[in-house]
PDB file of C-alpha atoms in Angstrom:
ATOM      1  CA  GLN L  96      28.426 100.134   4.048  1.00 95.00           C
ATOM      2  CA  VAL L  97      25.850  98.098   2.173  1.00 97.00           C
ATOM      3  CA  GLN L  98      26.373  98.066  -1.563  1.00 98.00           C
ATOM      4  CA  LEU L  99      24.538  96.265  -4.349  1.00 98.00           C
ATOM      5  CA  VAL L 100      25.846  96.300  -7.912  1.00 98.00           C
ATOM      6  CA  GLU L 101      23.928  94.780 -10.825  1.00 98.00           C
ATOM      7  CA  SER L 102      25.457  93.710 -14.113  1.00 97.00           C
ATOM      8  CA  GLY L 103      24.597  91.726 -17.204  1.00 97.00           C
ATOM      9  CA  GLY L 104      21.986  93.900 -18.857  1.00 97.00           C
ATOM     10  CA  SER L 105      22.150  94.255 -22.630  1.00 97.00           C
ATOM     11  CA  LEU L 106      20.199  94.174 -25.898  1.00 98.00           C
ATOM     12  CA  VAL L 107      18.780  90.730 -26.665  1.00 98.00           C
ATOM     13  CA  LYS L 108      16.429  89.409 -29.336  1.00 97.00           C
ATOM     14  CA  PRO L 109      12.933  88.111 -28.514  1.00 97.00           C
ATOM     15  CA  GLY L 110      13.137  84.493 -27.441  1.00 97.00           C
ATOM     16  CA  GLY L 111      16.697  84.945 -26.258  1.00 98.00           C
ATOM     17  CA  SER L 112      18.275  84.517 -22.842  1.00 98.00           C
ATOM     18  CA  LEU L 113      20.222  86.701 -20.451  1.00 98.00           C
ATOM     19  CA  ARG L 114      21.722  86.266 -17.002  1.00 98.00           C
ATOM     20  CA  LEU L 115      21.809  89.170 -14.572  1.00 98.00           C
ATOM     21  CA  SER L 116      24.093  89.306 -11.547  1.00 98.00           C
ATOM     22  CA  CYS L 117      23.937  91.279  -8.326  1.00 98.00           C
ATOM     23  CA  ALA L 118      27.108  91.612  -6.246  1.00 98.00           C
ATOM     24  CA  ALA L 119      26.545  92.401  -2.578  1.00 98.00           C
ATOM     25  CA  SER L 120      28.909  93.771   0.039  1.00 97.00           C
ATOM     26  CA  GLY L 121      28.831  95.310   3.497  1.00 97.00           C
ATOM     27  CA  PHE L 122      26.449  92.872   5.218  1.00 96.00           C
ATOM     28  CA  THR L 123      25.953  89.202   6.041  1.00 96.00           C
ATOM     29  CA  PHE L 124      24.495  88.201   2.698  1.00 95.00           C
ATOM     30  CA  SER L 125      23.049  84.856   3.783  1.00 94.00           C
ATOM     31  CA  ASP L 126      20.918  86.508   6.489  1.00 94.00           C
ATOM     32  CA  TYR L 127      18.651  88.274   4.005  1.00 94.00           C
ATOM     33  CA  TYR L 128      16.078  87.646   1.334  1.00 95.00           C
ATOM     34  CA  MET L 129      17.214  89.193  -1.923  1.00 96.00           C
ATOM     35  CA  THR L 130      14.850  90.539  -4.548  1.00 97.00           C
ATOM     36  CA  TRP L 131      14.700  91.495  -8.217  1.00 98.00           C
ATOM     37  CA  ILE L 132      12.437  94.412  -9.112  1.00 98.00           C
ATOM     38  CA  ARG L 133      12.040  95.864 -12.601  1.00 98.00           C
ATOM     39  CA  GLN L 134      10.814  99.089 -14.129  1.00 98.00           C
ATOM     40  CA  ALA L 135       9.790  99.320 -17.767  1.00 97.00           C
ATOM     41  CA  PRO L 136      10.555 102.640 -19.490  1.00 96.00           C
ATOM     42  CA  GLY L 137       8.215 105.317 -18.170  1.00 95.00           C
ATOM     43  CA  LYS L 138       6.344 102.790 -16.030  1.00 96.00           C
ATOM     44  CA  GLY L 139       6.104 101.832 -12.378  1.00 96.00           C
ATOM     45  CA  LEU L 140       7.945  99.311 -10.260  1.00 97.00           C
ATOM     46  CA  GLU L 141       7.157  95.613 -10.642  1.00 97.00           C
ATOM     47  CA  TRP L 142       8.271  92.926  -8.207  1.00 97.00           C
ATOM     48  CA  VAL L 143       9.843  90.083 -10.196  1.00 98.00           C
ATOM     49  CA  SER L 144      11.227  87.495  -7.801  1.00 97.00           C
ATOM     50  CA  TYR L 145      12.898  86.900  -4.478  1.00 96.00           C
ATOM     51  CA  ILE L 146      14.853  84.172  -2.801  1.00 95.00           C
ATOM     52  CA  SER L 147      15.357  83.290   0.844  1.00 93.00           C
ATOM     53  CA  GLY L 148      18.688  83.719   2.569  1.00 91.00           C
ATOM     54  CA  ARG L 149      19.576  80.042   2.456  1.00 84.00           C
ATOM     55  CA  ALA L 150      18.331  79.792  -1.137  1.00 75.00           C
ATOM     56  CA  ALA L 151      15.704  77.320  -0.026  1.00 77.00           C
ATOM     57  CA  THR L 152      12.699  79.036  -1.522  1.00 83.00           C
ATOM     58  CA  PRO L 153      12.307  81.189  -4.638  1.00 93.00           C
ATOM     59  CA  TYR L 154       9.121  83.063  -5.500  1.00 95.00           C
ATOM     60  CA  TYR L 155       8.111  84.612  -8.815  1.00 96.00           C
ATOM     61  CA  ALA L 156       5.636  87.049 -10.258  1.00 95.00           C
ATOM     62  CA  ASP L 157       3.101  85.380 -12.539  1.00 94.00           C
ATOM     63  CA  SER L 158       4.469  87.417 -15.444  1.00 96.00           C
ATOM     64  CA  VAL L 159       7.861  85.650 -15.311  1.00 97.00           C
ATOM     65  CA  LYS L 160       7.037  82.271 -13.773  1.00 96.00           C
ATOM     66  CA  GLY L 161       8.401  79.430 -15.875  1.00 96.00           C
ATOM     67  CA  ARG L 162      10.741  81.736 -17.805  1.00 98.00           C
ATOM     68  CA  PHE L 163      12.959  83.311 -15.123  1.00 98.00           C
ATOM     69  CA  THR L 164      15.034  81.543 -12.483  1.00 97.00           C
ATOM     70  CA  ILE L 165      16.477  83.247  -9.427  1.00 97.00           C
ATOM     71  CA  SER L 166      19.479  81.840  -7.586  1.00 96.00           C
ATOM     72  CA  ARG L 167      22.223  82.907  -5.225  1.00 95.00           C
ATOM     73  CA  ASP L 168      25.748  81.962  -4.199  1.00 95.00           C
ATOM     74  CA  ASN L 169      26.171  82.926  -0.568  1.00 95.00           C
ATOM     75  CA  SER L 170      29.880  82.073  -0.561  1.00 95.00           C
ATOM     76  CA  LYS L 171      30.471  84.714  -3.228  1.00 97.00           C
ATOM     77  CA  LYS L 172      27.731  87.114  -2.124  1.00 97.00           C
ATOM     78  CA  LEU L 173      26.098  86.977  -5.529  1.00 97.00           C
ATOM     79  CA  MET L 174      22.495  86.766  -6.708  1.00 97.00           C
ATOM     80  CA  PHE L 175      21.460  85.869 -10.224  1.00 97.00           C
ATOM     81  CA  LEU L 176      18.443  86.104 -12.483  1.00 98.00           C
ATOM     82  CA  GLN L 177      18.431  83.730 -15.440  1.00 98.00           C
ATOM     83  CA  MET L 178      15.972  85.094 -17.975  1.00 98.00           C
ATOM     84  CA  ASP L 179      14.832  82.799 -20.794  1.00 98.00           C
ATOM     85  CA  SER L 180      12.223  83.141 -23.532  1.00 98.00           C
ATOM     86  CA  LEU L 181      12.527  86.896 -23.288  1.00 98.00           C
ATOM     87  CA  ARG L 182       9.743  89.063 -24.677  1.00 98.00           C
ATOM     88  CA  ALA L 183       9.510  92.702 -25.614  1.00 97.00           C
ATOM     89  CA  ASP L 184       7.547  93.441 -22.450  1.00 97.00           C
ATOM     90  CA  ASP L 185      10.505  92.248 -20.359  1.00 98.00           C
ATOM     91  CA  THR L 186      12.340  95.398 -21.448  1.00 98.00           C
ATOM     92  CA  ALA L 187      13.113  97.280 -18.239  1.00 98.00           C
ATOM     93  CA  VAL L 188      15.704  98.439 -15.782  1.00 98.00           C
ATOM     94  CA  TYR L 189      16.258  95.554 -13.392  1.00 98.00           C
ATOM     95  CA  TYR L 190      17.117  96.422  -9.795  1.00 98.00           C
ATOM     96  CA  CYS L 191      18.361  94.102  -7.114  1.00 98.00           C
ATOM     97  CA  ALA L 192      17.308  94.971  -3.599  1.00 98.00           C
ATOM     98  CA  ARG L 193      17.885  93.631  -0.113  1.00 97.00           C
ATOM     99  CA  GLY L 194      14.872  92.397   1.799  1.00 92.00           C
ATOM    100  CA  GLY L 195      11.299  91.535   0.891  1.00 90.00           C
ATOM    101  CA  ASN L 196      10.597  88.945   3.573  1.00 88.00           C
ATOM    102  CA  TRP L 197      11.710  88.077   7.100  1.00 86.00           C
ATOM    103  CA  PRO L 198      13.658  89.642   8.756  1.00 87.00           C
ATOM    104  CA  THR L 199      13.368  92.723   6.536  1.00 90.00           C
ATOM    105  CA  TYR L 200      10.033  92.967   4.764  1.00 93.00           C
ATOM    106  CA  HIS L 201      10.867  96.211   3.030  1.00 96.00           C
ATOM    107  CA  PHE L 202      13.546  96.844   0.432  1.00 97.00           C
ATOM    108  CA  ASP L 203      16.096  98.812   2.390  1.00 96.00           C
ATOM    109  CA  TYR L 204      18.970  98.908  -0.083  1.00 97.00           C
ATOM    110  CA  TRP L 205      18.855  99.013  -3.879  1.00 98.00           C
ATOM    111  CA  GLY L 206      21.411  98.746  -6.635  1.00 98.00           C
ATOM    112  CA  GLN L 207      21.693 101.286  -9.420  1.00 97.00           C
ATOM    113  CA  GLY L 208      19.921  99.005 -11.915  1.00 98.00           C
ATOM    114  CA  THR L 209      20.891  97.322 -15.177  1.00 98.00           C
ATOM    115  CA  LEU L 210      19.006  97.846 -18.438  1.00 98.00           C
ATOM    116  CA  VAL L 211      17.611  94.911 -20.365  1.00 98.00           C
ATOM    117  CA  THR L 212      16.286  95.660 -23.843  1.00 98.00           C
ATOM    118  CA  VAL L 213      14.433  92.961 -25.756  1.00 98.00           C
ATOM    119  CA  SER L 214      14.145  93.902 -29.402  1.00 97.00           C
ATOM    120  CA  SER L 215      14.795  92.476 -32.831  1.00 95.00           C
TER     121      SER L 215
ATOM    122  CA  GLN C 201      -0.850  89.483  -8.003  1.00 66.00           C
ATOM    123  CA  SER C 202      -2.897  92.582  -8.779  1.00 77.00           C
ATOM    124  CA  ALA C 203      -1.144  95.914  -8.394  1.00 88.00           C
ATOM    125  CA  LEU C 204      -2.112  98.184  -5.542  1.00 96.00           C
ATOM    126  CA  THR C 205      -4.088 101.296  -6.518  1.00 97.00           C
ATOM    127  CA  GLN C 206      -2.548 104.745  -6.144  1.00 97.00           C
ATOM    128  CA  PRO C 207      -3.626 108.091  -7.600  1.00 97.00           C
ATOM    129  CA  ALA C 208      -1.593 108.900 -10.699  1.00 97.00           C
ATOM    130  CA  SER C 209      -0.720 112.362  -9.437  1.00 97.00           C
ATOM    131  CA  VAL C 210      -1.041 114.694  -6.480  1.00 98.00           C
ATOM    132  CA  SER C 211       0.138 118.235  -6.011  1.00 97.00           C
ATOM    133  CA  GLY C 212       0.587 120.767  -3.272  1.00 96.00           C
ATOM    134  CA  SER C 213       2.191 124.090  -2.495  1.00 96.00           C
ATOM    135  CA  PRO C 214       5.305 124.477  -0.361  1.00 96.00           C
ATOM    136  CA  GLY C 215       4.469 124.236   3.314  1.00 97.00           C
ATOM    137  CA  GLN C 216       1.240 122.333   2.748  1.00 97.00           C
ATOM    138  CA  SER C 217       0.536 118.699   3.585  1.00 97.00           C
ATOM    139  CA  ILE C 218      -0.444 116.037   1.082  1.00 98.00           C
ATOM    140  CA  THR C 219      -1.573 112.447   1.432  1.00 98.00           C
ATOM    141  CA  ILE C 220      -1.093 109.640  -1.067  1.00 98.00           C
ATOM    142  CA  SER C 221      -3.401 106.656  -0.748  1.00 98.00           C
ATOM    143  CA  CYS C 222      -2.650 103.052  -1.633  1.00 98.00           C
ATOM    144  CA  THR C 223      -5.553 100.624  -1.821  1.00 97.00           C
ATOM    145  CA  GLY C 224      -5.246  96.860  -1.863  1.00 96.00           C
ATOM    146  CA  SER C 225      -7.209  93.946  -0.469  1.00 95.00           C
ATOM    147  CA  ASN C 226      -7.531  91.639   2.509  1.00 94.00           C
ATOM    148  CA  SER C 227      -4.810  89.520   0.897  1.00 94.00           C
ATOM    149  CA  ASP C 228      -2.167  92.210   1.068  1.00 95.00           C
ATOM    150  CA  ILE C 229      -2.522  95.568   2.810  1.00 96.00           C
ATOM    151  CA  GLY C 230      -5.477  94.499   4.924  1.00 95.00           C
ATOM    152  CA  GLY C 231      -3.864  91.280   6.046  1.00 94.00           C
ATOM    153  CA  TYR C 232      -0.365  92.381   7.023  1.00 95.00           C
ATOM    154  CA  ASP C 233       1.481  95.300   8.554  1.00 96.00           C
ATOM    155  CA  TYR C 234       4.201  95.111   5.915  1.00 96.00           C
ATOM    156  CA  VAL C 235       3.428  98.197   3.849  1.00 97.00           C
ATOM    157  CA  SER C 236       6.355 100.288   2.694  1.00 98.00           C
ATOM    158  CA  TRP C 237       6.703 103.481   0.681  1.00 98.00           C
ATOM    159  CA  TYR C 238       9.459 104.435  -1.785  1.00 98.00           C
ATOM    160  CA  GLN C 239      10.548 107.742  -3.236  1.00 98.00           C
ATOM    161  CA  GLN C 240      12.101 107.780  -6.698  1.00 98.00           C
ATOM    162  CA  TYR C 241      13.711 110.635  -8.604  1.00 98.00           C
ATOM    163  CA  PRO C 242      14.022 110.384 -12.405  1.00 96.00           C
ATOM    164  CA  GLY C 243      16.839 108.075 -13.426  1.00 95.00           C
ATOM    165  CA  LYS C 244      17.575 107.033  -9.835  1.00 97.00           C
ATOM    166  CA  ALA C 245      16.948 103.953  -7.766  1.00 98.00           C
ATOM    167  CA  PRO C 246      14.030 104.072  -5.317  1.00 98.00           C
ATOM    168  CA  LYS C 247      14.625 104.873  -1.643  1.00 98.00           C
ATOM    169  CA  VAL C 248      12.557 103.566   1.243  1.00 98.00           C
ATOM    170  CA  MET C 249      10.760 106.323   3.160  1.00 98.00           C
ATOM    171  CA  ILE C 250       8.376 104.308   5.366  1.00 98.00           C
ATOM    172  CA  TYR C 251       8.373 100.626   6.300  1.00 97.00           C
ATOM    173  CA  ASP C 252       6.059  98.333   8.256  1.00 97.00           C
ATOM    174  CA  VAL C 253       3.200 100.834   7.766  1.00 97.00           C
ATOM    175  CA  SER C 254       4.516 103.680   9.890  1.00 97.00           C
ATOM    176  CA  ASN C 255       8.220 103.290  10.657  1.00 97.00           C
ATOM    177  CA  ARG C 256      10.727 105.768   9.321  1.00 98.00           C
ATOM    178  CA  PRO C 257      14.280 104.657   8.482  1.00 96.00           C
ATOM    179  CA  SER C 258      17.131 106.548  10.025  1.00 95.00           C
ATOM    180  CA  GLY C 259      17.851 109.691   8.030  1.00 96.00           C
ATOM    181  CA  VAL C 260      14.362 110.132   6.601  1.00 97.00           C
ATOM    182  CA  SER C 261      12.709 113.411   7.530  1.00 96.00           C
ATOM    183  CA  ASN C 262       9.969 113.281  10.153  1.00 96.00           C
ATOM    184  CA  ARG C 263       7.826 115.205   7.670  1.00 98.00           C
ATOM    185  CA  PHE C 264       7.078 111.778   6.185  1.00 98.00           C
ATOM    186  CA  SER C 265       4.564 109.561   7.977  1.00 98.00           C
ATOM    187  CA  GLY C 266       2.576 106.454   7.188  1.00 98.00           C
ATOM    188  CA  SER C 267      -0.651 104.865   8.358  1.00 97.00           C
ATOM    189  CA  LYS C 268      -3.111 102.138   7.461  1.00 98.00           C
ATOM    190  CA  SER C 269      -6.860 101.620   7.808  1.00 97.00           C
ATOM    191  CA  GLY C 270      -8.401  98.415   6.531  1.00 96.00           C
ATOM    192  CA  ASN C 271      -7.209  97.753   2.998  1.00 97.00           C
ATOM    193  CA  THR C 272      -5.845 101.267   2.438  1.00 98.00           C
ATOM    194  CA  ALA C 273      -2.456 102.628   3.418  1.00 98.00           C
ATOM    195  CA  SER C 274      -1.495 106.283   3.299  1.00 98.00           C
ATOM    196  CA  LEU C 275       1.675 108.325   3.046  1.00 98.00           C
ATOM    197  CA  THR C 276       1.502 111.875   4.376  1.00 98.00           C
ATOM    198  CA  ILE C 277       4.130 114.498   3.682  1.00 98.00           C
ATOM    199  CA  SER C 278       3.846 117.610   5.821  1.00 97.00           C
ATOM    200  CA  GLY C 279       5.586 120.936   5.274  1.00 97.00           C
ATOM    201  CA  LEU C 280       5.959 120.191   1.583  1.00 98.00           C
ATOM    202  CA  GLN C 281       9.298 121.179   0.074  1.00 97.00           C
ATOM    203  CA  ALA C 282      10.489 121.465  -3.516  1.00 97.00           C
ATOM    204  CA  GLU C 283      12.827 118.512  -2.990  1.00 97.00           C
ATOM    205  CA  ASP C 284       9.831 116.276  -2.264  1.00 98.00           C
ATOM    206  CA  GLU C 285       8.808 116.413  -5.928  1.00 98.00           C
ATOM    207  CA  ALA C 286       9.279 112.821  -7.069  1.00 98.00           C
ATOM    208  CA  ASP C 287       7.432 109.585  -7.783  1.00 98.00           C
ATOM    209  CA  TYR C 288       6.145 107.603  -4.808  1.00 98.00           C
ATOM    210  CA  TYR C 289       5.349 103.899  -4.717  1.00 98.00           C
ATOM    211  CA  CYS C 290       3.688 101.771  -2.079  1.00 98.00           C
ATOM    212  CA  SER C 291       4.400  98.076  -1.655  1.00 98.00           C
ATOM    213  CA  SER C 292       2.887  95.324   0.440  1.00 97.00           C
ATOM    214  CA  TYR C 293       3.563  91.745   1.375  1.00 95.00           C
ATOM    215  CA  SER C 294       0.920  89.410  -0.043  1.00 93.00           C
ATOM    216  CA  SER C 295      -0.746  86.218   1.178  1.00 90.00           C
ATOM    217  CA  THR C 296       0.807  84.255  -1.686  1.00 87.00           C
ATOM    218  CA  ASN C 297       4.212  85.023  -0.152  1.00 89.00           C
ATOM    219  CA  THR C 298       4.914  87.440  -2.967  1.00 92.00           C
ATOM    220  CA  ARG C 299       5.176  91.208  -3.109  1.00 95.00           C
ATOM    221  CA  VAL C 300       3.096  93.791  -4.890  1.00 96.00           C
ATOM    222  CA  PHE C 301       3.668  97.442  -5.780  1.00 97.00           C
ATOM    223  CA  GLY C 302       1.290 100.289  -6.444  1.00 97.00           C
ATOM    224  CA  GLY C 303       1.250 101.953  -9.832  1.00 96.00           C
ATOM    225  CA  GLY C 304       3.051 105.009  -8.516  1.00 97.00           C
ATOM    226  CA  THR C 305       2.055 108.610  -7.772  1.00 98.00           C
ATOM    227  CA  LYS C 306       3.772 111.646  -9.251  1.00 98.00           C
ATOM    228  CA  LEU C 307       4.025 114.404  -6.655  1.00 98.00           C
ATOM    229  CA  THR C 308       4.253 117.933  -8.017  1.00 97.00           C
ATOM    230  CA  VAL C 309       5.225 120.795  -5.735  1.00 96.00           C
ATOM    231  CA  LEU C 310       3.558 123.898  -7.154  1.00 92.00           C
TER     232      LEU C 310
END
């Protein structure tokens, strides 16, 4: 069965960096776009970034462009989110999800989320 | 990348039907049939309920249905049940090859 497991969330100071990981299993990883979505405490969902199956093309929300970098290792079925120049408003639960673009435009599987807290 | 517009809250009594609207623009909802809806319980990951405007994933109750007219998509839940009380989010593909979510709607079953 499809499983997504995020890791790497922690408390970090403003201006700091953090790298999140998403481990996938149960499907042909390279066939799918993979997406990061975040949810600030008490707030709604926000699309952050996604990357094509062959890692050819990443896309970012304006709010993180230039600070976050998405990548993937298809041989290890891993996706990453390198987060630099972190700000307080980056504090959120970060979910990885399968899909977002062809062939699956919706997010059909989600991880349990990992909490990132940016605070001094 | 403006968020889609949803009502903050809706409510209904058991057995009734409710509809949640999601309004965007020609650049997202109006331009593509890639609208999806997600249900989220407190402290849990979201779950897809409707995809590609009106398709229901396997295992989702047929009490959930989706539609679209112009720049507005809608999620209808019929035969409301207590277990339907949750937050609901719409999402759409966008012309900039990005994705956008609605602000979320809290459904209360009276």
